[in-house]
Amino acid sequence: MTQTQLQNPTVLRVHADDTVAVAVETLAAGTTVEVAGRSVVLRDEIPAGHKLALVAHTEGDAVVKYGFPIGRATAPIAPGDWVHSHNLATALTGEEAYRFTQPFVPQSSESTTALTFEGYERPDGRVGTRNELWVLNTVGCVNRAAERIARMANGRYGPAGAGLIDGAHSFSHPFGCSQLGDDLQYTRTILAALARHPNCGGVLILGLGCENNQLKAFVEAADPDGSRRAAGRLKAITAQLVDDEIEAGMEAVETLVDVMRHDERTTVPARRLVLGMKCGGSDGFSGLTANPLVGRVSDRMAALGGRVVLTEVPEMFGAEQVLLDRAVSRPVFDATVAMIDGFKRYFLDHDQPVYENPSPGNKDGGLTTLEEKSLGAIQKGGRAPVAEVVAYGHQASVVGSDDFKPGLALLEAPGNDGVSATALTAAGATLVLFTTGRGTPLGFPAPTVKIATNPDLAARKPHWIDASAGPLLTGETDPDTLADTFLADLLAIASGRRTNNETNDYREIAIWKHGVTL
């Protein structure tokens, strides 16, 4: 798949085979635009981020963007017409047949192996970008108690207090009780993975006592070999068994901080940074600017020998063959097919249409069909090889381990922002790169880097947005130069520079609800 090269400041054509182009700004009917040596007179007003037809389409014709069909015309379309939901619909119908030809061999490329960041090396081989104390609760009944403990710990030991740790945080959720089977297992698995995260230098687990997610079983899942407990980095309290859970919690916090205070940043290779890729509130520019920008960073990380995690499986539908063609082996190909087909069955088992996407906000921003959204979304993975498939709540392989191969790990999770970004963190992402064209203040346990797709959003929401791909629309810079600058910024953030979600203390988790509630 060709990564977008943006040159025309008014109308953008992504690929030479495209039958539509995208308006950079709102264009009035009657405007003449020049695209690829062709003059087109607009028959409709074209909102910014929306598509205009470059050629005539009859009903049933494929409409092409990114060099691939994004659906079929539902009515005749003339050159200069606005192309959107009134005359374009998905051509996807159900499960697809996928082809495997041969293992993908990435092209050799020069990499700057000298790139480094200052991180916290952990005994399991991973490297954290923060040294934080996390208070995780087994059940929603003790959310507020966990919040109080974290707030007091942050004030006493965090940057505004003694400065012994990078911060203390809790993550509320409503689950842990009245759950059975896989539903309970999803809750336990995702929380246990968070407890092992390399940004979490110490963890206090707060239980109630009578919940389904029993504390003993949860601690075993969070620390299966007992190493975190032995190192004094995991403490657990059952609220029903102590006189004052806040006082007991703060006593545990003090012992955790006594261990964490000796952790220091050291210089480590950039390949040991794990990037989680996410898009939310996408618009018509997402696949043209911000997603290709982080895709170029994905390529650089793969060339360095590192790991990038890509998720939002429903936003692979319609573009999955592009990813499958980059599978490094037949087992990875088969695992990817199983993940995609399993997700389609998840929709069908709940009597829901597989291709009910994009969202109303996406459509307002110019996205029409799932094929279009998916082809833009997977650009976050650049051209990097697909090296691994990771189940929900599980962790991606670590650089230096026997089974590690550089490139993309595809993670099983839905498109929902909270659920997928929490899953990215649990999989080991130490920075989450979140592209957005509509904007959101949402943040997650790992530092969340918001990248605007357009300059207007970046200008209006500087307290949300950390970086902008808008200069690609205006021609102020070229894609590779911006990617190099952006990667340097990411390494600075990994070394301690705070993101807006950290400054504003916007941190959330969301757990995938996957069953019945008692």
Short mmCIF file of C-alpha atoms in Angstrom, two decimals:
data_model
loop_
_atom_site.label_atom_id
_atom_site.label_comp_id
_atom_site.label_asym_id
_atom_site.label_seq_id
_atom_site.Cartn_x
_atom_site.Cartn_y
_atom_site.Cartn_z
CA MET A 1 0.00 0.00 0.00
CA THR A 2 1.39 3.37 -1.00
CA GLN A 3 1.76 5.82 1.85
CA THR A 4 0.20 9.16 1.04
CA GLN A 5 2.33 11.90 -0.49
CA LEU A 6 0.47 15.19 -0.09
CA GLN A 7 1.22 17.97 -2.53
CA ASN A 8 -1.94 19.70 -3.77
CA PRO A 9 -3.11 22.26 -1.17
CA THR A 10 -6.78 22.25 -2.30
CA VAL A 11 -7.67 18.74 -3.47
CA LEU A 12 -5.81 15.52 -2.66
CA ARG A 13 -5.65 12.35 -4.69
CA VAL A 14 -4.11 9.54 -2.66
CA HIS A 15 -3.24 7.02 -5.39
CA ALA A 16 -2.89 7.17 -9.16
CA ASP A 17 -5.75 4.66 -9.58
CA ASP A 18 -8.22 6.61 -7.43
CA THR A 19 -11.55 7.67 -8.93
CA VAL A 20 -12.16 10.21 -6.15
CA ALA A 21 -10.16 12.95 -4.45
CA VAL A 22 -10.50 14.66 -1.06
CA ALA A 23 -11.21 18.36 -0.48
CA VAL A 24 -8.66 19.98 1.84
CA GLU A 25 -11.09 22.83 2.54
CA THR A 26 -14.78 23.33 1.86
CA LEU A 27 -15.20 24.03 -1.85
CA ALA A 28 -18.19 25.77 -3.41
CA ALA A 29 -20.20 24.34 -6.29
CA GLY A 30 -18.88 25.68 -9.58
CA THR A 31 -15.25 25.69 -8.40
CA THR A 32 -12.76 24.29 -10.90
CA VAL A 33 -10.08 22.07 -9.40
CA GLU A 34 -6.98 20.61 -11.03
CA VAL A 35 -6.14 17.04 -10.12
CA ALA A 36 -3.45 14.97 -11.85
CA GLY A 37 -3.60 17.14 -14.97
CA ARG A 38 -7.39 16.98 -15.10
CA SER A 39 -9.80 19.91 -14.65
CA VAL A 40 -12.97 19.09 -12.75
CA VAL A 41 -15.85 21.51 -12.19
CA LEU A 42 -17.61 20.82 -8.89
CA ARG A 43 -21.35 20.17 -9.27
CA ASP A 44 -21.89 20.23 -5.48
CA GLU A 45 -20.40 21.93 -2.46
CA ILE A 46 -17.72 19.59 -1.09
CA PRO A 47 -17.16 19.85 2.69
CA ALA A 48 -13.56 19.69 3.91
CA GLY A 49 -12.41 16.09 4.25
CA HIS A 50 -15.12 14.78 1.90
CA LYS A 51 -14.77 13.15 -1.49
CA LEU A 52 -15.42 14.46 -4.99
CA ALA A 53 -15.67 12.33 -8.11
CA LEU A 54 -12.88 12.59 -10.66
CA VAL A 55 -14.53 10.32 -13.23
CA ALA A 56 -18.04 9.19 -14.09
CA HIS A 57 -19.42 6.16 -12.22
CA THR A 58 -22.50 4.19 -13.18
CA GLU A 59 -24.62 2.48 -10.55
CA GLY A 60 -22.69 -0.53 -9.25
CA ASP A 61 -19.26 0.74 -10.24
CA ALA A 62 -16.42 0.48 -7.76
CA VAL A 63 -15.34 3.75 -6.17
CA VAL A 64 -11.57 3.69 -5.63
CA LYS A 65 -9.50 5.45 -2.93
CA TYR A 66 -6.04 4.47 -1.61
CA GLY A 67 -5.82 2.40 -4.81
CA PHE A 68 -8.51 0.00 -3.55
CA PRO A 69 -12.33 -0.14 -3.89
CA ILE A 70 -14.04 1.55 -0.94
CA GLY A 71 -17.55 0.52 -2.00
CA ARG A 72 -19.94 0.69 -4.93
CA ALA A 73 -21.92 3.56 -6.37
CA THR A 74 -25.63 3.31 -5.51
CA ALA A 75 -26.55 5.89 -8.16
CA PRO A 76 -24.90 7.44 -11.23
CA ILE A 77 -22.05 9.79 -10.21
CA ALA A 78 -20.71 12.48 -12.52
CA PRO A 79 -17.27 14.12 -12.35
CA GLY A 80 -17.43 16.91 -9.76
CA ASP A 81 -20.20 15.27 -7.70
CA TRP A 82 -19.99 14.99 -3.94
CA VAL A 83 -19.44 11.30 -3.11
CA HIS A 84 -20.84 10.19 0.23
CA SER A 85 -23.58 8.12 1.88
CA HIS A 86 -26.26 9.25 -0.59
CA ASN A 87 -24.49 7.63 -3.55
CA LEU A 88 -21.89 5.22 -2.10
CA ALA A 89 -22.32 2.07 0.01
CA THR A 90 -20.13 -0.75 1.27
CA ALA A 91 -19.55 -3.74 -0.98
CA LEU A 92 -18.66 -5.99 1.97
CA THR A 93 -21.11 -8.77 2.68
CA GLY A 94 -19.64 -11.41 5.02
CA GLU A 95 -16.65 -13.64 5.60
CA GLU A 96 -13.93 -13.45 2.99
CA ALA A 97 -11.54 -15.96 1.46
CA TYR A 98 -7.94 -14.92 2.11
CA ARG A 99 -4.87 -15.97 0.20
CA PHE A 100 -1.39 -16.77 1.46
CA THR A 101 1.36 -16.65 -1.12
CA GLN A 102 4.67 -16.57 0.71
CA PRO A 103 6.16 -15.19 3.94
CA PHE A 104 6.68 -11.45 3.80
CA VAL A 105 10.31 -10.37 3.70
CA PRO A 106 10.70 -6.67 4.59
CA GLN A 107 12.87 -4.54 2.37
CA SER A 108 16.21 -3.70 3.89
CA SER A 109 16.44 -0.10 4.99
CA GLU A 110 18.94 2.08 6.74
CA SER A 111 18.11 2.68 10.37
CA THR A 112 19.52 5.05 12.91
CA THR A 113 20.55 2.50 15.50
CA ALA A 114 21.98 5.26 17.68
CA LEU A 115 18.48 6.50 18.60
CA THR A 116 17.92 6.16 22.33
CA PHE A 117 15.66 7.25 25.17
CA GLU A 118 15.92 7.37 28.95
CA GLY A 119 13.79 4.60 30.39
CA TYR A 120 13.32 2.34 33.40
CA GLU A 121 14.73 -1.14 32.78
CA ARG A 122 12.68 -3.88 34.44
CA PRO A 123 13.80 -7.39 35.45
CA ASP A 124 11.54 -9.05 32.83
CA GLY A 125 13.42 -7.33 29.99
CA ARG A 126 10.88 -4.60 29.32
CA VAL A 127 11.53 -0.88 29.66
CA GLY A 128 9.11 1.61 31.20
CA THR A 129 8.67 5.21 30.16
CA ARG A 130 7.36 6.11 33.63
CA ASN A 131 7.95 4.90 37.19
CA GLU A 132 4.45 5.13 38.61
CA LEU A 133 2.57 3.48 41.47
CA TRP A 134 -0.76 2.07 40.32
CA VAL A 135 -3.67 1.20 42.59
CA LEU A 136 -5.75 -1.50 40.90
CA ASN A 137 -8.98 -2.77 42.40
CA THR A 138 -10.45 -6.23 41.90
CA VAL A 139 -14.03 -4.95 41.94
CA GLY A 140 -15.91 -1.71 41.33
CA CYS A 141 -17.17 -1.62 44.93
CA VAL A 142 -13.83 -0.20 46.09
CA ASN A 143 -13.30 2.30 43.26
CA ARG A 144 -13.52 5.33 45.53
CA ALA A 145 -11.25 3.85 48.17
CA ALA A 146 -8.64 3.14 45.48
CA GLU A 147 -9.00 6.70 44.20
CA ARG A 148 -8.46 8.15 47.69
CA ILE A 149 -5.34 6.07 48.26
CA ALA A 150 -3.88 7.02 44.88
CA ARG A 151 -4.66 10.72 45.38
CA MET A 152 -3.02 10.75 48.81
CA ALA A 153 0.00 8.80 47.53
CA ASN A 154 0.44 11.13 44.58
CA GLY A 155 0.31 14.18 46.83
CA ARG A 156 2.81 12.71 49.25
CA TYR A 157 5.30 10.99 46.92
CA GLY A 158 4.58 12.23 43.39
CA PRO A 159 5.98 15.25 41.50
CA ALA A 160 3.96 17.71 43.59
CA GLY A 161 5.11 16.07 46.83
CA ALA A 162 8.46 14.48 47.63
CA GLY A 163 9.12 13.69 43.96
CA LEU A 164 10.20 10.11 44.73
CA ILE A 165 8.08 8.59 41.93
CA ASP A 166 6.58 9.81 38.65
CA GLY A 167 3.06 9.64 40.04
CA ALA A 168 0.39 7.46 41.67
CA HIS A 169 -2.88 6.64 39.90
CA SER A 170 -5.96 4.45 40.22
CA PHE A 171 -8.18 3.21 37.40
CA SER A 172 -11.86 2.82 38.19
CA HIS A 173 -14.07 0.18 36.55
CA PRO A 174 -17.50 -1.31 37.33
CA PHE A 175 -16.59 -5.01 37.07
CA GLY A 176 -15.22 -7.88 39.16
CA CYS A 177 -18.48 -9.10 40.70
CA SER A 178 -21.60 -10.78 39.26
CA GLN A 179 -19.49 -12.07 36.36
CA LEU A 180 -19.04 -15.64 35.17
CA GLY A 181 -16.84 -17.61 32.80
CA ASP A 182 -15.12 -15.74 30.01
CA ASP A 183 -16.60 -12.44 31.17
CA LEU A 184 -14.89 -12.72 34.56
CA GLN A 185 -11.72 -14.02 32.92
CA TYR A 186 -11.54 -10.95 30.64
CA THR A 187 -11.71 -8.66 33.68
CA ARG A 188 -9.07 -10.61 35.58
CA THR A 189 -6.75 -10.97 32.57
CA ILE A 190 -6.75 -7.30 31.56
CA LEU A 191 -6.24 -6.04 35.13
CA ALA A 192 -3.49 -8.58 35.77
CA ALA A 193 -1.69 -7.47 32.61
CA LEU A 194 -1.87 -3.86 33.78
CA ALA A 195 -0.35 -4.89 37.10
CA ARG A 196 2.68 -6.23 35.20
CA HIS A 197 3.11 -3.15 33.00
CA PRO A 198 6.68 -1.77 32.88
CA ASN A 199 5.45 1.78 33.63
CA CYS A 200 4.09 0.42 36.90
CA GLY A 201 7.08 0.29 39.23
CA GLY A 202 4.86 -0.72 42.12
CA VAL A 203 1.25 -1.86 42.37
CA LEU A 204 -1.23 -1.97 45.22
CA ILE A 205 -4.13 -4.34 44.59
CA LEU A 206 -7.23 -3.49 46.58
CA GLY A 207 -9.95 -6.11 46.96
CA LEU A 208 -13.24 -6.09 48.80
CA GLY A 209 -13.50 -9.71 49.95
CA CYS A 210 -16.75 -11.16 48.61
CA GLU A 211 -16.36 -10.49 44.87
CA ASN A 212 -16.13 -13.12 42.10
CA ASN A 213 -12.71 -11.74 41.16
CA GLN A 214 -11.18 -13.07 44.35
CA LEU A 215 -7.99 -11.37 45.48
CA LYS A 216 -5.89 -14.54 45.86
CA ALA A 217 -6.60 -15.73 42.31
CA PHE A 218 -6.11 -12.26 40.92
CA VAL A 219 -2.71 -11.83 42.61
CA GLU A 220 -1.60 -15.19 41.18
CA ALA A 221 -2.61 -14.00 37.70
CA ALA A 222 -0.85 -10.64 38.17
CA ASP A 223 2.35 -12.18 39.57
CA PRO A 224 2.45 -15.84 38.47
CA ASP A 225 6.08 -16.46 39.42
CA GLY A 226 5.95 -14.40 42.62
CA SER A 227 8.82 -12.17 41.51
CA ARG A 228 7.01 -8.86 42.00
CA ARG A 229 5.97 -9.80 45.50
CA ALA A 230 9.47 -11.01 46.31
CA ALA A 231 10.91 -7.71 45.05
CA GLY A 232 8.48 -5.71 47.19
CA ARG A 233 6.71 -4.28 44.13
CA LEU A 234 3.24 -5.78 44.67
CA LYS A 235 1.08 -5.45 47.76
CA ALA A 236 -2.52 -6.58 48.24
CA ILE A 237 -5.23 -5.67 50.74
CA THR A 238 -8.72 -7.08 51.36
CA ALA A 239 -10.83 -4.14 52.55
CA GLN A 240 -13.25 -6.29 54.57
CA LEU A 241 -10.39 -7.74 56.62
CA VAL A 242 -8.71 -4.50 57.80
CA ASP A 243 -10.03 -1.87 60.19
CA ASP A 244 -9.31 1.06 57.88
CA GLU A 245 -8.59 0.31 54.23
CA ILE A 246 -7.25 3.82 53.55
CA GLU A 247 -4.78 3.65 56.41
CA ALA A 248 -3.74 0.10 55.45
CA GLY A 249 -3.43 1.17 51.84
CA MET A 250 -1.13 4.06 52.68
CA GLU A 251 1.06 1.78 54.80
CA ALA A 252 1.41 -0.51 51.78
CA VAL A 253 2.12 2.47 49.54
CA GLU A 254 4.97 3.56 51.81
CA THR A 255 6.68 0.18 51.48
CA LEU A 256 6.22 0.20 47.70
CA VAL A 257 7.69 3.67 47.39
CA ASP A 258 10.68 2.63 49.49
CA VAL A 259 11.53 0.20 46.68
CA MET A 260 10.54 2.40 43.74
CA ARG A 261 12.49 5.44 44.91
CA HIS A 262 15.75 3.74 43.91
CA ASP A 263 14.66 3.23 40.27
CA GLU A 264 16.56 5.45 37.85
CA ARG A 265 16.33 6.17 34.15
CA THR A 266 19.10 4.73 32.01
CA THR A 267 19.94 5.19 28.34
CA VAL A 268 18.42 2.38 26.25
CA PRO A 269 18.05 1.78 22.48
CA ALA A 270 14.90 3.18 20.88
CA ARG A 271 13.88 -0.33 19.77
CA ARG A 272 12.93 -1.10 23.38
CA LEU A 273 10.11 1.44 23.23
CA VAL A 274 6.73 -0.23 22.56
CA LEU A 275 4.26 1.90 20.61
CA GLY A 276 0.50 1.27 20.65
CA MET A 277 -1.33 2.67 17.60
CA LYS A 278 -4.90 3.93 17.94
CA CYS A 279 -7.26 6.23 16.02
CA GLY A 280 -10.46 7.75 17.36
CA GLY A 281 -12.84 10.43 16.18
CA SER A 282 -11.47 9.90 12.67
CA ASP A 283 -12.25 12.21 9.76
CA GLY A 284 -11.59 12.32 6.04
CA PHE A 285 -8.00 13.40 6.68
CA SER A 286 -7.08 10.60 9.11
CA GLY A 287 -5.91 8.25 6.39
CA LEU A 288 -4.13 11.07 4.56
CA THR A 289 -2.12 12.77 7.30
CA ALA A 290 -1.95 11.49 10.90
CA ASN A 291 -2.28 7.76 10.21
CA PRO A 292 0.43 7.74 7.51
CA LEU A 293 2.58 9.86 9.84
CA VAL A 294 2.49 7.28 12.61
CA GLY A 295 2.82 4.62 9.90
CA ARG A 296 6.18 6.07 8.98
CA VAL A 297 7.12 5.89 12.66
CA SER A 298 6.02 2.23 12.64
CA ASP A 299 8.37 1.61 9.73
CA ARG A 300 11.23 3.30 11.57
CA MET A 301 10.60 1.28 14.72
CA ALA A 302 10.49 -1.97 12.73
CA ALA A 303 13.76 -1.03 11.00
CA LEU A 304 15.29 -0.43 14.45
CA GLY A 305 14.20 -3.92 15.51
CA GLY A 306 11.32 -2.78 17.72
CA ARG A 307 7.67 -3.55 18.38
CA VAL A 308 4.53 -1.66 17.34
CA VAL A 309 1.08 -2.89 18.43
CA LEU A 310 -1.92 -2.35 16.13
CA THR A 311 -5.49 -3.17 17.15
CA GLU A 312 -9.15 -2.25 16.40
CA VAL A 313 -9.92 -5.45 14.52
CA PRO A 314 -13.27 -4.26 13.06
CA GLU A 315 -11.31 -1.43 11.43
CA MET A 316 -9.27 -4.01 9.55
CA PHE A 317 -12.40 -5.39 7.81
CA GLY A 318 -12.18 -4.57 4.13
CA ALA A 319 -8.42 -3.96 4.32
CA GLU A 320 -7.29 -7.16 6.00
CA GLN A 321 -5.64 -8.64 2.90
CA VAL A 322 -3.16 -5.74 2.93
CA LEU A 323 -2.05 -6.82 6.42
CA LEU A 324 -2.20 -10.53 5.59
CA ASP A 325 0.17 -9.97 2.68
CA ARG A 326 2.76 -8.79 5.22
CA ALA A 327 2.61 -11.85 7.49
CA VAL A 328 6.13 -13.11 8.18
CA SER A 329 5.04 -16.77 8.28
CA ARG A 330 2.12 -19.08 7.57
CA PRO A 331 1.35 -19.47 11.32
CA VAL A 332 1.11 -15.66 11.70
CA PHE A 333 -1.12 -15.52 8.60
CA ASP A 334 -3.39 -18.24 10.01
CA ALA A 335 -3.55 -16.57 13.42
CA THR A 336 -4.50 -13.26 11.78
CA VAL A 337 -7.28 -14.93 9.77
CA ALA A 338 -8.56 -16.64 12.91
CA MET A 339 -8.61 -13.33 14.79
CA ILE A 340 -10.49 -11.54 12.00
CA ASP A 341 -12.99 -14.34 11.37
CA GLY A 342 -13.50 -14.76 15.11
CA PHE A 343 -14.35 -11.10 15.41
CA LYS A 344 -16.85 -11.34 12.58
CA ARG A 345 -18.50 -14.28 14.34
CA TYR A 346 -18.63 -12.17 17.51
CA PHE A 347 -20.85 -9.68 15.65
CA LEU A 348 -22.97 -12.39 14.03
CA ASP A 349 -23.45 -14.26 17.33
CA HIS A 350 -25.01 -11.08 18.71
CA ASP A 351 -27.23 -10.67 15.60
CA GLN A 352 -25.38 -7.53 14.56
CA PRO A 353 -24.22 -6.56 11.06
CA VAL A 354 -20.50 -7.07 10.53
CA TYR A 355 -20.04 -3.84 8.59
CA GLU A 356 -22.06 -1.34 10.68
CA ASN A 357 -19.37 1.33 10.57
CA PRO A 358 -18.30 4.20 10.34
CA SER A 359 -19.81 6.16 13.24
CA PRO A 360 -21.93 9.32 12.82
CA GLY A 361 -18.90 11.46 13.72
CA ASN A 362 -16.78 9.65 11.14
CA LYS A 363 -19.40 10.31 8.47
CA ASP A 364 -19.61 13.99 9.38
CA GLY A 365 -15.85 14.11 8.87
CA GLY A 366 -16.04 12.58 5.40
CA LEU A 367 -15.74 8.81 5.88
CA THR A 368 -18.48 6.84 4.12
CA THR A 369 -17.84 3.08 4.22
CA LEU A 370 -15.97 0.62 6.39
CA GLU A 371 -13.60 -0.15 3.52
CA GLU A 372 -12.61 3.52 3.38
CA LYS A 373 -12.22 3.77 7.14
CA SER A 374 -10.21 0.55 7.37
CA LEU A 375 -7.87 1.37 4.49
CA GLY A 376 -7.09 4.64 6.23
CA ALA A 377 -6.85 3.08 9.70
CA ILE A 378 -4.32 0.37 8.83
CA GLN A 379 -1.92 3.01 7.54
CA LYS A 380 -0.94 3.41 11.20
CA GLY A 381 1.03 0.21 10.66
CA GLY A 382 2.96 1.62 7.71
CA ARG A 383 4.64 -1.09 5.66
CA ALA A 384 6.02 -2.95 8.68
CA PRO A 385 5.93 -6.76 8.71
CA VAL A 386 3.13 -8.46 10.66
CA ALA A 387 5.16 -10.51 13.13
CA GLU A 388 2.75 -11.60 15.86
CA VAL A 389 -0.92 -11.93 16.86
CA VAL A 390 -1.78 -11.20 20.51
CA ALA A 391 -4.98 -12.27 22.30
CA TYR A 392 -6.99 -9.72 24.29
CA GLY A 393 -5.42 -9.10 27.69
CA HIS A 394 -2.15 -10.78 26.76
CA GLN A 395 1.26 -9.18 26.29
CA ALA A 396 3.28 -8.78 23.12
CA SER A 397 6.65 -10.52 23.01
CA VAL A 398 9.61 -8.63 24.40
CA VAL A 399 12.61 -7.40 22.41
CA GLY A 400 15.41 -9.88 22.98
CA SER A 401 13.19 -12.87 23.78
CA ASP A 402 13.55 -16.08 21.77
CA ASP A 403 10.23 -15.68 19.95
CA PHE A 404 10.57 -11.98 19.15
CA LYS A 405 10.48 -10.70 15.57
CA PRO A 406 10.45 -6.95 14.87
CA GLY A 407 7.44 -5.26 13.33
CA LEU A 408 3.72 -5.23 14.03
CA ALA A 409 1.84 -7.20 16.65
CA LEU A 410 -1.86 -7.38 15.79
CA LEU A 411 -3.91 -7.26 18.99
CA GLU A 412 -7.39 -8.69 19.45
CA ALA A 413 -9.65 -5.84 20.63
CA PRO A 414 -12.65 -3.87 19.34
CA GLY A 415 -12.57 -0.38 17.88
CA ASN A 416 -14.01 1.28 20.99
CA ASP A 417 -11.47 3.87 22.13
CA GLY A 418 -11.43 2.99 25.82
CA VAL A 419 -11.43 -0.78 25.39
CA SER A 420 -8.83 -0.89 22.61
CA ALA A 421 -6.41 1.62 24.18
CA THR A 422 -6.63 -0.20 27.53
CA ALA A 423 -5.84 -3.43 25.68
CA LEU A 424 -2.87 -1.73 23.99
CA THR A 425 -1.53 -0.72 27.41
CA ALA A 426 -2.08 -4.22 28.80
CA ALA A 427 -0.24 -5.65 25.78
CA GLY A 428 2.80 -3.65 26.85
CA ALA A 429 2.56 -0.35 24.97
CA THR A 430 4.59 2.20 26.91
CA LEU A 431 3.32 5.06 24.71
CA VAL A 432 -0.10 5.15 23.01
CA LEU A 433 -0.19 7.14 19.75
CA PHE A 434 -3.76 8.32 19.25
CA THR A 435 -4.66 10.01 15.96
CA THR A 436 -7.86 12.03 15.78
CA GLY A 437 -9.62 14.37 13.41
CA ARG A 438 -12.62 15.20 15.58
CA GLY A 439 -10.77 15.43 18.92
CA THR A 440 -11.12 13.83 22.35
CA PRO A 441 -9.60 14.53 25.79
CA LEU A 442 -9.48 10.81 26.62
CA GLY A 443 -6.25 9.41 28.05
CA PHE A 444 -5.05 6.03 29.30
CA PRO A 445 -2.60 4.55 31.83
CA ALA A 446 0.33 4.83 29.41
CA PRO A 447 1.22 8.36 28.19
CA THR A 448 -1.25 9.07 25.38
CA VAL A 449 0.08 11.16 22.49
CA LYS A 450 -2.77 12.85 20.60
CA ILE A 451 -2.03 13.63 16.95
CA ALA A 452 -4.42 15.93 15.08
CA THR A 453 -5.17 15.14 11.45
CA ASN A 454 -5.79 18.78 10.57
CA PRO A 455 -4.47 22.20 11.66
CA ASP A 456 -7.88 23.49 12.79
CA LEU A 457 -8.23 20.86 15.53
CA ALA A 458 -4.65 21.44 16.69
CA ALA A 459 -5.30 25.19 16.93
CA ARG A 460 -8.65 24.86 18.75
CA LYS A 461 -7.68 22.16 21.23
CA PRO A 462 -4.05 22.68 22.25
CA HIS A 463 -4.86 21.28 25.70
CA TRP A 464 -5.86 17.99 24.06
CA ILE A 465 -3.46 17.76 21.12
CA ASP A 466 0.26 16.94 21.49
CA ALA A 467 1.25 16.94 17.81
CA SER A 468 -0.28 17.85 14.47
CA ALA A 469 -0.08 16.26 11.04
CA GLY A 470 -1.74 19.39 9.67
CA PRO A 471 1.47 20.68 8.04
CA LEU A 472 1.11 17.82 5.55
CA LEU A 473 -2.12 19.41 4.28
CA THR A 474 -0.63 22.86 3.84
CA GLY A 475 2.63 21.67 2.30
CA GLU A 476 4.73 23.22 5.08
CA THR A 477 6.88 20.09 5.29
CA ASP A 478 7.33 16.70 3.65
CA PRO A 479 6.16 13.43 5.26
CA ASP A 480 9.59 12.00 6.06
CA THR A 481 10.88 15.19 7.68
CA LEU A 482 7.76 15.42 9.83
CA ALA A 483 8.09 11.73 10.78
CA ASP A 484 11.71 12.24 11.86
CA THR A 485 10.71 15.24 13.99
CA PHE A 486 7.77 13.37 15.46
CA LEU A 487 9.90 10.35 16.38
CA ALA A 488 12.35 12.67 18.16
CA ASP A 489 9.41 14.10 20.13
CA LEU A 490 8.25 10.59 21.04
CA LEU A 491 11.68 9.74 22.40
CA ALA A 492 11.57 12.92 24.50
CA ILE A 493 8.14 11.91 25.85
CA ALA A 494 9.43 8.41 26.55
CA SER A 495 12.26 10.03 28.50
CA GLY A 496 9.86 11.94 30.76
CA ARG A 497 8.31 14.86 28.90
CA ARG A 498 4.64 14.91 29.86
CA THR A 499 1.73 14.59 27.46
CA ASN A 500 -1.49 16.59 27.75
CA ASN A 501 -3.38 13.63 29.19
CA GLU A 502 -0.77 13.43 31.96
CA THR A 503 -0.80 17.18 32.62
CA ASN A 504 -4.61 17.17 32.80
CA ASP A 505 -4.72 13.84 34.68
CA TYR A 506 -7.04 12.32 32.07
CA ARG A 507 -6.51 8.57 32.62
CA GLU A 508 -9.13 5.90 32.09
CA ILE A 509 -9.46 2.19 31.52
CA ALA A 510 -12.33 0.26 29.93
CA ILE A 511 -12.77 -3.51 30.05
CA TRP A 512 -14.39 -5.51 27.25
CA LYS A 513 -17.77 -6.80 28.48
CA HIS A 514 -18.07 -10.25 26.97
CA GLY A 515 -20.89 -12.09 28.71
CA VAL A 516 -23.80 -12.12 31.13
CA THR A 517 -24.15 -10.26 34.43
CA LEU A 518 -25.74 -12.08 37.37
#
